[in-house]
XYZ file of N, CA and C in Angstrom:
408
model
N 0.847 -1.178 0.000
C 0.000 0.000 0.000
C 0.891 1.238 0.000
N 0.617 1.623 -0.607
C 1.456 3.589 -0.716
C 0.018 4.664 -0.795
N 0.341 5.681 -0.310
C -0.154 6.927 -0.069
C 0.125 7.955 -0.375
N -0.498 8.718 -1.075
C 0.455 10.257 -1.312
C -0.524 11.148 -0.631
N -0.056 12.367 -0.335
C -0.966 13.698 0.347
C -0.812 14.838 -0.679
N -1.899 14.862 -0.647
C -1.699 16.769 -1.812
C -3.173 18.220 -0.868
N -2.668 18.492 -0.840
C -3.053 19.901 -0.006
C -3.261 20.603 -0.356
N -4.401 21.379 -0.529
C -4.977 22.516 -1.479
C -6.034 23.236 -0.590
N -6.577 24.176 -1.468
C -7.693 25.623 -0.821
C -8.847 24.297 -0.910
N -9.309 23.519 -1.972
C -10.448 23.131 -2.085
C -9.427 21.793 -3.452
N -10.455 20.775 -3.169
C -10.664 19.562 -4.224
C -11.976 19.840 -4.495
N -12.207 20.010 -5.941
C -13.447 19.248 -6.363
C -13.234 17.869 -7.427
N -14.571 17.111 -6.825
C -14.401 15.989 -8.058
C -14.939 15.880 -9.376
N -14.501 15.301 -10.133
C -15.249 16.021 -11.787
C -15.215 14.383 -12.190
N -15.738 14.594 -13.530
C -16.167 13.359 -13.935
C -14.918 12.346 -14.385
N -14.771 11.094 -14.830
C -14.119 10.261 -15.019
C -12.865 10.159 -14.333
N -12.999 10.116 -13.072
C -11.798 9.936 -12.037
C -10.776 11.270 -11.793
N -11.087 12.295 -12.265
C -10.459 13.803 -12.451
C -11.029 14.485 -10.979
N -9.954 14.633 -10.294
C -10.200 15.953 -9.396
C -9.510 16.927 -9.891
N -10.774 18.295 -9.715
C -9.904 20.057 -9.821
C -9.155 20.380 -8.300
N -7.907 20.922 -8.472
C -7.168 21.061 -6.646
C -7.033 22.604 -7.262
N -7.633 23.361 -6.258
C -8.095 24.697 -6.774
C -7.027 25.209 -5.214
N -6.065 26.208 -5.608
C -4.901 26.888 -4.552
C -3.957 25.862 -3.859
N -3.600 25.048 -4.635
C -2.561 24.120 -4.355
C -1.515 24.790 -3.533
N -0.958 23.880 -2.382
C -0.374 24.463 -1.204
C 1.394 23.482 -1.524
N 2.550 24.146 -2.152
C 3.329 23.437 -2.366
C 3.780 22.930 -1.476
N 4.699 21.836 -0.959
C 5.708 21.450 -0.145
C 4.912 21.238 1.262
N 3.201 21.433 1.111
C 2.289 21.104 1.818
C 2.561 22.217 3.222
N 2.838 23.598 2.439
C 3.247 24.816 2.865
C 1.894 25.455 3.147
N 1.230 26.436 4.608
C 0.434 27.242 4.253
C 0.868 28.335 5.077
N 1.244 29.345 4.226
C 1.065 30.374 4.793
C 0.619 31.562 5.008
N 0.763 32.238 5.964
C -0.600 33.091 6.725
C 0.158 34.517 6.117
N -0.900 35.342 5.475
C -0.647 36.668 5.123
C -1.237 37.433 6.321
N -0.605 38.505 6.869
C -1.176 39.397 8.005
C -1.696 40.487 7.318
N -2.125 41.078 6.865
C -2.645 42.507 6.415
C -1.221 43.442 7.216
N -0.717 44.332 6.314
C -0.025 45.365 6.680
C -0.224 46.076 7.752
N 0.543 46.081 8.798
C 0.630 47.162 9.880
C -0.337 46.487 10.919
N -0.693 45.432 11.320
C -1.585 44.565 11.953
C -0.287 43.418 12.730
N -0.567 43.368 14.071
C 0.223 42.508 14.585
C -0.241 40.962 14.521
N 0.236 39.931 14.418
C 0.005 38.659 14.261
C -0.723 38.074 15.529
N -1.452 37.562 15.485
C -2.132 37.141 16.915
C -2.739 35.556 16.766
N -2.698 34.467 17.879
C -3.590 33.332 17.327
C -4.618 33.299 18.623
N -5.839 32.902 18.168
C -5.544 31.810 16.926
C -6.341 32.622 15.818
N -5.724 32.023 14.772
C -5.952 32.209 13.075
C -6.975 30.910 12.624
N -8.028 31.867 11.771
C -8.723 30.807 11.158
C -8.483 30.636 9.840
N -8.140 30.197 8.744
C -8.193 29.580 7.367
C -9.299 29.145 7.053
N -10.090 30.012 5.945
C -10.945 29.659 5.275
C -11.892 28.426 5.050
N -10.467 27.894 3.851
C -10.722 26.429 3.572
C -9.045 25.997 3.468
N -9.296 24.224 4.238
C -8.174 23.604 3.649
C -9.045 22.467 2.776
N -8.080 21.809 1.998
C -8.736 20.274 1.476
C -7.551 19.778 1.349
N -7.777 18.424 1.915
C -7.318 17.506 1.984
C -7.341 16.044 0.993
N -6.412 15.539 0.462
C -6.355 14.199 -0.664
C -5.389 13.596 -0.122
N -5.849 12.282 -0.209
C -5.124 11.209 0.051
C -5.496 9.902 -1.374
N -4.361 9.384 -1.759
C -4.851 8.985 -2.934
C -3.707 7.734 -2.890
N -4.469 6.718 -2.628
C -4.006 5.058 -2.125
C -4.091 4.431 -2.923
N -2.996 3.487 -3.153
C -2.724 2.413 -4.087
C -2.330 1.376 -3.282
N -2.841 0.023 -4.285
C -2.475 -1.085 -3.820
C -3.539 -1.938 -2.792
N -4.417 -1.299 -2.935
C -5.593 -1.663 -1.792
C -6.517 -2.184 -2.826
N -7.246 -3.747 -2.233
C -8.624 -4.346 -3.142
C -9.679 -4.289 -1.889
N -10.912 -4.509 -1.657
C -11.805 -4.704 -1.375
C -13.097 -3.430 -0.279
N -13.348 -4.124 0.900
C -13.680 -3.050 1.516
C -13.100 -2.603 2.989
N -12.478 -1.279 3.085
C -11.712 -0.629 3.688
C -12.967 0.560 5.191
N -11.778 1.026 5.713
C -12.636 2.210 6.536
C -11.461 2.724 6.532
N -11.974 4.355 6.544
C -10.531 5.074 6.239
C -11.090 6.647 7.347
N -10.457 7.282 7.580
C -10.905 8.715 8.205
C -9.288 9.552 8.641
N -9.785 10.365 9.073
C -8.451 11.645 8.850
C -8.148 12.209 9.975
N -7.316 12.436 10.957
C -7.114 13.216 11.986
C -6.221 14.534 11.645
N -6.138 15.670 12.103
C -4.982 16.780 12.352
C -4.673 17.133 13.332
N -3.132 17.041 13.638
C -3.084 17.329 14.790
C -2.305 18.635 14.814
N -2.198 19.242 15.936
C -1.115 20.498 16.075
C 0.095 20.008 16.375
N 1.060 21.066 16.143
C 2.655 20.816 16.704
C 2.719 20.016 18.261
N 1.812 20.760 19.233
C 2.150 19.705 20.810
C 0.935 18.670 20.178
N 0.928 17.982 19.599
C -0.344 16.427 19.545
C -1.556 16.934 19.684
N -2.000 17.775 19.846
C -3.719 17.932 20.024
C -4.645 17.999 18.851
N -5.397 17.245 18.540
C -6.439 16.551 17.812
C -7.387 18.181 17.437
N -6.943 18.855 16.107
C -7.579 19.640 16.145
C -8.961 19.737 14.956
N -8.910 17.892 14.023
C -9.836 17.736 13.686
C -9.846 16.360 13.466
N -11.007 15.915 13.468
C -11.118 14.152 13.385
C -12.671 14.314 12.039
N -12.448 13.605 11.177
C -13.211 13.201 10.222
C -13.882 12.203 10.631
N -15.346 12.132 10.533
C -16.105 11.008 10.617
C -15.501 9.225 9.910
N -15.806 8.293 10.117
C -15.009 7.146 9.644
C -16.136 6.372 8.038
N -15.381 6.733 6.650
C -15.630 6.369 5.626
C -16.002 5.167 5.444
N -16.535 4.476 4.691
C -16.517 3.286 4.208
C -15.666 3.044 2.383
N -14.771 2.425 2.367
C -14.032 2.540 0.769
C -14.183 1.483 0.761
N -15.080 0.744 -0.696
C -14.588 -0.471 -1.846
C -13.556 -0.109 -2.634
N -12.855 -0.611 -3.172
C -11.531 -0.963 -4.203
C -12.263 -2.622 -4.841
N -12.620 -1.828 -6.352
C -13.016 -3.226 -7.338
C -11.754 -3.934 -7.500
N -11.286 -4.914 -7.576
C -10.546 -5.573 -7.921
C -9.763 -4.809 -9.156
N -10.422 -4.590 -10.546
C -10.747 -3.840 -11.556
C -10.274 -2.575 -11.763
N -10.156 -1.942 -10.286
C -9.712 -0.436 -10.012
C -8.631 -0.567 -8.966
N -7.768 -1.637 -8.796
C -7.177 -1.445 -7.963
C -6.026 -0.326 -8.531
N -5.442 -0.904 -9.733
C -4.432 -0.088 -10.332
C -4.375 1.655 -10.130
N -6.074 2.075 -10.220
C -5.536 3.324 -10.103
C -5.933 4.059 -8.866
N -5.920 3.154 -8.011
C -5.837 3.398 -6.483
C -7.379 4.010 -5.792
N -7.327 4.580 -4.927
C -8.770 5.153 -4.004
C -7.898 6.779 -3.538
N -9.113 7.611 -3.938
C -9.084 9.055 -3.893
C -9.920 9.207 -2.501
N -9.531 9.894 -1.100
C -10.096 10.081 0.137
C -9.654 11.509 -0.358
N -10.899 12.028 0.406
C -10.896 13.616 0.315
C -11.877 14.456 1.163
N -11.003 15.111 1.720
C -12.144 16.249 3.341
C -11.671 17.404 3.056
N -12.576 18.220 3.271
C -12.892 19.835 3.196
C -12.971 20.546 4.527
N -11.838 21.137 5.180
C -12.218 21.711 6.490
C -12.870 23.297 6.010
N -13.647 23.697 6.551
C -14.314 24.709 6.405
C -13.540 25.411 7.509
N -13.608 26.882 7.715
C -13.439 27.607 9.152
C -12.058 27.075 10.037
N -10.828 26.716 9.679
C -10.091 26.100 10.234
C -9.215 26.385 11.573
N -9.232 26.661 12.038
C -8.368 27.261 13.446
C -7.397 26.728 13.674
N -5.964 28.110 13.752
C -5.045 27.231 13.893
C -4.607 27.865 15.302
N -4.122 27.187 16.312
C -3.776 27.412 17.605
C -2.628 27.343 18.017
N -2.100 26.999 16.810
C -0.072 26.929 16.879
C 0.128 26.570 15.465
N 1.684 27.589 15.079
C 2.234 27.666 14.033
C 3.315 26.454 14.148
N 3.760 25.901 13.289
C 4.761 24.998 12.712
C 4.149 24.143 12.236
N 4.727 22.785 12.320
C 4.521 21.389 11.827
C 3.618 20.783 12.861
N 2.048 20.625 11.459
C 1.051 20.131 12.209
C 1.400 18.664 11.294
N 0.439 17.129 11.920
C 0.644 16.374 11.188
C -1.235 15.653 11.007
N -0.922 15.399 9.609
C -2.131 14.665 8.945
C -1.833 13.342 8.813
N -2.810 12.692 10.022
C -2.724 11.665 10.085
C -3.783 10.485 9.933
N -3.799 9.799 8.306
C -4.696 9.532 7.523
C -4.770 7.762 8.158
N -5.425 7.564 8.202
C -5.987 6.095 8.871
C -6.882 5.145 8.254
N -6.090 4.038 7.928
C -6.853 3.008 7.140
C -7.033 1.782 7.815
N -7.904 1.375 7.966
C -8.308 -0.300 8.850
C -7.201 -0.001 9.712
N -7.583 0.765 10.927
C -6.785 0.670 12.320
C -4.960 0.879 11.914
N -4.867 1.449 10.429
C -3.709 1.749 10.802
C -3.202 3.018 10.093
N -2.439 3.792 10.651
C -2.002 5.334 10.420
C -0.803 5.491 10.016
N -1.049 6.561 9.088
C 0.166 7.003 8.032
C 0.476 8.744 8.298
N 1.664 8.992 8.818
C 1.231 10.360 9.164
C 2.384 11.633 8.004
N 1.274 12.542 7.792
C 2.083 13.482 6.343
C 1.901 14.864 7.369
N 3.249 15.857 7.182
C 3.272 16.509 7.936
C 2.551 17.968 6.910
N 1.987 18.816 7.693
C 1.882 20.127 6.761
C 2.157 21.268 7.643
N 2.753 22.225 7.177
C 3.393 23.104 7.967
C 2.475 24.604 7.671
N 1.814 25.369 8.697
C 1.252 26.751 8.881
C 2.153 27.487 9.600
N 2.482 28.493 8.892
C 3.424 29.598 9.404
C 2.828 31.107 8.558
N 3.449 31.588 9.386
C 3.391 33.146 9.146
C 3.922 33.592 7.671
N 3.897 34.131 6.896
C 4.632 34.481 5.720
C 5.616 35.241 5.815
N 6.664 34.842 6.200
C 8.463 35.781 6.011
C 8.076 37.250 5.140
N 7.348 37.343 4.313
C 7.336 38.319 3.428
C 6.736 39.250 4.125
N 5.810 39.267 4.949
C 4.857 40.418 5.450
C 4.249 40.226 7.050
N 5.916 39.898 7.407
C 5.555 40.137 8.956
C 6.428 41.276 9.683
């Protein structure tokens, strides 16, 4: 089984296995613009994040769900728990998991980790929220 993470403003899904990743977040980078002349303060909310996880190597039926945590471990979102089939048929081009945090709060800057969970077992991808060097 392999996993990749891709991090964006929003996923939508479109037809024939195509997702749109609308404000793609490189190096699974987000960072926070302050408005000019405004001191930085948390906690900070973010809009939207979305989240993809896109698994290979998996056949049948799975349960999958998503945790985030902050830099000290605290659980700052838990996804309800999915149900995934993998056709035999489709294994090749793997299973697309995908969550939309709305309103996001962040309560500490650095390395938060996304930690994606399949049948009782966890894979963890780090994504980092920081301040923007440019306009602090």
């Amino acid at each position: 089984m392999k996993t990749t993470f891709i991090l964006a403003e929003e996923f939508r899904q479109e037809a024939s296995n195509k997702v749109t990743a609308i404000g793609l977040y490189t190096a699974c980078s987000v960072l926070i613009n302050i408005p000019s002349g405004e001191k930085p303060s948390l906690p900070i909310t973010i809009d939207r994040l979305g989240f993809m996880f896109v698994t290979s190597g998996i056949e049948g039926k799975h349960e999958a769900y998503l945790q985030i945590l902050s830099p000290s471990g605290t659980v700052l979102m838990e996804s309800n728990k999915s149900p995934i089939e993998v056709q035999k048929n489709m294994v090749k081009y793997g299973h697309t998991f995908m969550i939309q945090a709305h309103n996001f709060v962040v309560t500490e800057l650095g390395q938060h980790i996304c930690r994606y969970w399949i049948d009782g077992t966890s894979e963890d991808f780090p994504m980092f929220i920081e301040l923007n060097p440019n306009n602090v």
